[in-house]
CSV table of C-alpha atoms in Angstrom, one decimal:
chain,number,residue,atom,x,y,z
P,1,UNK,CA,1.2,9.6,-41.4
P,2,UNK,CA,4.6,7.9,-42.0
P,3,UNK,CA,7.6,8.9,-39.9
P,4,UNK,CA,11.1,7.5,-39.6
P,5,UNK,CA,10.7,7.5,-35.8
P,6,UNK,CA,7.5,5.5,-35.9
P,7,UNK,CA,8.9,3.1,-38.6
P,8,UNK,CA,12.0,2.4,-36.5
P,9,UNK,CA,10.0,1.5,-33.4
P,10,UNK,CA,9.7,-2.1,-32.5
P,11,UNK,CA,7.8,-3.5,-29.5
P,12,UNK,CA,10.0,-5.3,-27.0
P,13,UNK,CA,10.1,-9.1,-27.5
P,14,UNK,CA,8.5,-11.3,-24.9
P,15,UNK,CA,12.0,-12.7,-24.1
P,16,UNK,CA,13.4,-9.1,-23.7
P,17,UNK,CA,10.5,-8.1,-21.4
P,18,UNK,CA,10.9,-11.2,-19.2
P,19,UNK,CA,14.7,-10.7,-19.0
P,20,UNK,CA,14.2,-7.0,-17.9
P,21,UNK,CA,11.7,-8.1,-15.2
P,22,UNK,CA,14.0,-10.8,-14.0
P,23,UNK,CA,16.9,-8.3,-13.7
P,24,UNK,CA,14.8,-6.2,-11.4
P,25,UNK,CA,14.5,-9.0,-8.8
P,26,UNK,CA,17.0,-9.3,-6.0
P,27,UNK,CA,18.0,-12.4,-4.2
P,28,UNK,CA,15.1,-14.6,-3.0
P,29,UNK,CA,13.8,-13.7,0.5
P,30,UNK,CA,13.5,-17.4,1.2
P,31,UNK,CA,13.6,-20.6,-0.9
P,32,UNK,CA,13.3,-24.3,-0.3
P,33,UNK,CA,12.2,-27.3,-2.4
P,34,UNK,CA,8.5,-26.4,-2.0
P,35,UNK,CA,8.3,-22.6,-2.4
P,36,UNK,CA,10.1,-19.4,-3.1
P,37,UNK,CA,9.5,-15.9,-1.6
P,38,UNK,CA,10.6,-12.8,-3.4
P,39,UNK,CA,10.3,-9.0,-3.2
P,40,UNK,CA,8.1,-8.0,-6.1
P,41,UNK,CA,9.1,-4.8,-7.8
P,42,UNK,CA,6.7,-2.1,-8.8
P,43,UNK,CA,5.5,-2.5,-12.4
P,44,UNK,CA,5.6,-6.3,-12.5
P,45,UNK,CA,2.3,-8.1,-12.8
P,46,UNK,CA,1.6,-10.8,-10.2
P,47,UNK,CA,-0.1,-12.8,-13.0
P,48,UNK,CA,-2.3,-12.3,-16.0
P,49,UNK,CA,-5.7,-13.6,-16.9
P,50,UNK,CA,-5.2,-12.8,-20.6
P,51,UNK,CA,-2.6,-12.9,-23.3
P,52,UNK,CA,1.0,-12.8,-22.1
P,53,UNK,CA,2.4,-11.4,-25.4
P,54,UNK,CA,4.8,-8.6,-24.6
P,55,UNK,CA,4.0,-8.9,-20.9
P,56,UNK,CA,6.2,-10.2,-18.1
P,57,UNK,CA,4.6,-11.6,-15.1
P,58,UNK,CA,6.2,-12.4,-11.7
P,59,UNK,CA,6.2,-16.2,-12.5
P,60,UNK,CA,8.0,-15.5,-15.8
P,61,UNK,CA,10.6,-13.4,-14.0
P,62,UNK,CA,11.2,-15.9,-11.2
P,63,UNK,CA,11.6,-18.8,-13.5
P,64,UNK,CA,14.0,-16.8,-15.7
P,65,UNK,CA,16.0,-15.3,-12.8
P,66,UNK,CA,16.4,-18.4,-10.6
P,67,UNK,CA,16.0,-21.3,-13.0
P,68,UNK,CA,13.1,-22.8,-11.0
P,69,UNK,CA,9.9,-24.4,-12.1
P,70,UNK,CA,6.7,-23.2,-10.4
P,71,UNK,CA,3.5,-25.2,-9.7
P,72,UNK,CA,1.0,-25.4,-12.6
P,73,UNK,CA,-1.9,-26.1,-10.2
P,74,UNK,CA,-3.4,-22.6,-10.9
P,75,UNK,CA,-3.0,-22.9,-14.7
P,76,UNK,CA,-0.2,-21.7,-17.1
P,77,UNK,CA,-1.0,-18.0,-16.6
P,78,UNK,CA,-0.7,-18.2,-12.8
P,79,UNK,CA,2.2,-20.6,-12.2
P,80,UNK,CA,2.8,-20.8,-8.5
P,81,UNK,CA,0.6,-17.8,-7.6
P,82,UNK,CA,-1.4,-18.1,-4.4
P,83,UNK,CA,-1.9,-14.4,-3.7
P,84,UNK,CA,-1.5,-11.2,-5.6
P,85,UNK,CA,-0.1,-7.7,-5.3
P,86,UNK,CA,-1.3,-4.9,-7.7
P,87,UNK,CA,1.0,-4.1,-10.6
P,88,UNK,CA,2.1,-0.7,-9.1
P,89,UNK,CA,2.6,-2.2,-5.6
P,90,UNK,CA,5.8,-3.7,-4.3
P,91,UNK,CA,6.7,-6.2,-1.6
P,92,UNK,CA,6.8,-9.8,-0.3
P,93,UNK,CA,5.2,-12.5,-2.3
P,94,UNK,CA,5.4,-16.3,-1.9
P,95,UNK,CA,5.0,-18.7,-4.8
P,96,UNK,CA,4.7,-22.5,-4.8
P,97,UNK,CA,7.0,-24.8,-6.6
P,98,UNK,CA,5.0,-27.9,-6.0
P,99,UNK,CA,1.3,-28.7,-6.3
P,100,UNK,CA,1.4,-29.8,-2.6
P,101,UNK,CA,2.8,-26.5,-1.4
P,102,UNK,CA,0.4,-24.7,-3.8
P,103,UNK,CA,-2.7,-26.4,-2.2
P,104,UNK,CA,-1.4,-25.8,1.3
P,105,UNK,CA,-0.8,-22.1,0.7
P,106,UNK,CA,-4.2,-21.6,-0.9
P,107,UNK,CA,-5.8,-23.2,2.1
P,108,UNK,CA,-3.8,-21.0,4.5
P,109,UNK,CA,-4.9,-17.8,2.7
P,110,UNK,CA,-8.5,-18.9,2.4
P,111,UNK,CA,-8.6,-19.7,6.2
P,112,UNK,CA,-7.1,-16.2,7.0
P,113,UNK,CA,-4.1,-17.8,8.7
P,114,UNK,CA,-1.7,-15.5,6.8
P,115,UNK,CA,-0.4,-12.3,8.5
P,116,UNK,CA,0.1,-9.5,5.9
P,117,UNK,CA,1.6,-6.2,7.0
P,118,UNK,CA,1.9,-3.2,4.6
P,119,UNK,CA,3.7,0.1,4.8
P,120,UNK,CA,1.8,2.9,3.0
P,121,UNK,CA,2.2,6.7,2.5
P,122,UNK,CA,-1.1,8.6,2.2
P,123,UNK,CA,-2.0,12.1,1.3
P,124,UNK,CA,-3.8,13.9,4.1
P,125,UNK,CA,-7.1,15.1,2.9
P,126,UNK,CA,-9.7,17.4,4.6
P,127,UNK,CA,-7.7,17.4,7.8
P,128,UNK,CA,-7.7,13.6,8.3
P,129,UNK,CA,-5.8,12.4,11.3
P,130,UNK,CA,-5.1,9.3,13.3
P,131,UNK,CA,-3.9,9.3,16.9
P,132,UNK,CA,-3.5,5.5,17.2
P,133,UNK,CA,-4.4,2.2,15.6
P,134,UNK,CA,-7.9,1.9,14.1
P,135,UNK,CA,-9.7,-1.0,12.6
P,136,UNK,CA,-11.7,-0.2,9.5
P,137,UNK,CA,-14.4,-2.7,8.7
P,138,UNK,CA,-15.9,-1.6,5.4
P,139,UNK,CA,-17.2,-4.1,2.9
P,140,UNK,CA,-15.7,-4.3,-0.6
P,141,UNK,CA,-17.9,-5.5,-3.4
P,142,UNK,CA,-20.5,-6.6,-0.8
P,143,UNK,CA,-17.9,-8.8,1.0
P,144,UNK,CA,-16.5,-8.4,4.5
P,145,UNK,CA,-13.2,-6.5,4.5
P,146,UNK,CA,-11.2,-5.5,7.6
P,147,UNK,CA,-7.9,-3.6,7.9
P,148,UNK,CA,-6.0,-2.4,10.9
P,149,UNK,CA,-4.3,1.0,10.2
P,150,UNK,CA,-1.7,2.5,12.5
P,151,UNK,CA,0.0,5.9,12.0
P,152,UNK,CA,3.8,5.8,12.2
P,153,UNK,CA,4.6,9.4,11.2
P,154,UNK,CA,2.8,12.3,9.8
P,155,UNK,CA,2.8,16.0,8.9
P,156,UNK,CA,0.3,18.4,7.5
P,157,UNK,CA,0.5,16.8,4.0
P,158,UNK,CA,1.4,13.1,4.3
P,159,UNK,CA,1.1,10.1,6.7
P,160,UNK,CA,3.2,7.0,6.9
P,161,UNK,CA,0.9,4.1,7.8
P,162,UNK,CA,1.3,0.5,8.9
P,163,UNK,CA,-1.6,-1.6,7.6
P,164,UNK,CA,-2.5,-5.1,8.6
P,165,UNK,CA,-5.0,-6.7,6.2
P,166,UNK,CA,-7.2,-9.2,8.0
P,167,UNK,CA,-9.0,-10.1,4.8
P,168,UNK,CA,-7.8,-10.2,1.2
P,169,UNK,CA,-10.2,-8.2,-1.0
P,170,UNK,CA,-9.2,-6.5,-4.2
P,171,UNK,CA,-7.5,-3.2,-3.6
P,172,UNK,CA,-8.5,-3.5,0.1
P,173,UNK,CA,-5.7,-1.5,1.7
P,174,UNK,CA,-5.8,1.2,-1.0
P,175,UNK,CA,-9.6,1.6,-0.6
P,176,UNK,CA,-9.5,1.5,3.2
P,177,UNK,CA,-6.8,4.1,3.4
P,178,UNK,CA,-8.7,6.4,1.1
P,179,UNK,CA,-11.9,5.9,3.2
P,180,UNK,CA,-10.0,7.2,6.2
P,181,UNK,CA,-8.9,10.3,4.3
P,182,UNK,CA,-5.5,9.1,3.2
P,183,UNK,CA,-5.4,8.2,-0.5
P,184,UNK,CA,-2.1,6.8,-1.3
P,185,UNK,CA,0.8,8.6,-3.0
P,186,UNK,CA,0.8,7.6,-6.6
P,187,UNK,CA,-2.9,6.5,-6.5
P,188,UNK,CA,-5.0,7.5,-9.5
P,189,UNK,CA,-8.0,9.7,-8.6
P,190,UNK,CA,-10.5,11.6,-10.7
P,191,UNK,CA,-10.0,13.1,-13.2
P,192,UNK,CA,-7.4,10.4,-13.9
P,193,UNK,CA,-4.6,12.4,-12.3
P,194,UNK,CA,-2.2,10.9,-9.8
P,195,UNK,CA,-2.4,12.3,-6.3
P,196,UNK,CA,1.4,13.0,-6.5
P,197,UNK,CA,4.0,11.8,-8.8
P,198,UNK,CA,7.3,10.4,-7.7
P,199,UNK,CA,10.2,12.2,-9.5
P,200,UNK,CA,11.8,8.9,-10.3
P,201,UNK,CA,9.1,6.3,-10.5
P,202,UNK,CA,5.4,6.2,-11.2
P,203,UNK,CA,4.2,3.8,-8.6
P,204,UNK,CA,1.9,3.6,-5.6
P,205,UNK,CA,3.5,4.0,-2.2
P,206,UNK,CA,2.1,0.8,-0.8
P,207,UNK,CA,4.6,-2.0,0.1
P,208,UNK,CA,3.9,-5.5,1.4
P,209,UNK,CA,6.5,-5.3,4.3
P,210,UNK,CA,5.9,-8.6,6.0
P,211,UNK,CA,4.4,-11.9,5.1
P,212,UNK,CA,3.9,-14.7,7.7
P,213,UNK,CA,2.4,-18.1,7.0
P,214,UNK,CA,2.6,-19.9,10.4
P,215,UNK,CA,4.8,-23.0,10.2
P,216,UNK,CA,5.6,-22.3,6.5
P,217,UNK,CA,7.4,-19.0,5.8
P,218,UNK,CA,8.1,-15.7,7.5
P,219,UNK,CA,9.7,-13.0,5.4
P,220,UNK,CA,10.1,-9.2,5.3
P,221,UNK,CA,11.7,-6.7,3.0
P,222,UNK,CA,12.1,-2.9,3.1
P,223,UNK,CA,10.3,-0.5,0.7
P,224,UNK,CA,12.1,0.2,-2.6
P,225,UNK,CA,14.8,2.9,-2.6
P,226,UNK,CA,12.8,5.2,-4.9
P,227,UNK,CA,10.6,6.0,-1.9
P,228,UNK,CA,13.5,8.2,-0.7
P,229,UNK,CA,13.2,10.5,-3.8
P,230,UNK,CA,9.6,11.5,-3.0
P,231,UNK,CA,9.5,14.9,-1.2
P,232,UNK,CA,7.3,13.9,1.7
P,233,UNK,CA,8.9,15.7,4.7
P,234,UNK,CA,8.7,12.4,6.7
P,235,UNK,CA,11.4,10.5,8.4
P,236,UNK,CA,11.5,7.2,6.5
P,237,UNK,CA,15.0,6.0,7.7
P,238,UNK,CA,13.5,3.7,10.2
P,239,UNK,CA,11.7,1.7,7.5
P,240,UNK,CA,14.0,2.0,4.5
């Protein structure tokens, strides 16, 4: 059925979407002539494997915001990308400007020389609890996957966790936290309802807090400010 509201709607242009994504970036965490490290906001794709029409990826946003050119070694849809964060996840990412840096970083990630530390907030289910660091070694898609999980603060409903991913499987930290009884705040679970909604942002409370590539780059950034608006009853001041 025709309506004036529907007729007046226009999808954002590619240029407008990219500009909006670029505006959400802060200053680079680190930059030299070989690479750039940034804090990826929630809602921005690390890259895309399909059409980019109407979609802004992190490479799009970085090139627009900082006027840099990223490596094309991974192809036009993944310029400079050597690792990924899920769309609804925030935090440190490093991208290559040159093909040389691109190849070096890919080798470092493949050899597991990269230290990746995350902060996560999970919902306590079925009385789950942690009294100290634990290593969960649970395969993902039949491939080895290992994460160290350490509780930083908790109450009856939520737990603030520090997670060190020793491998880099898809959704690894999210799946391992859920396996321990702590599905993450904002995570989608059956029947397609989020565990808990943020009053100001629909995102997952998982943040890539530190990224260390020995001899190459060492960066960190705090979680986004919207975390403060989620009613958790946890003291987050030490990490925000």
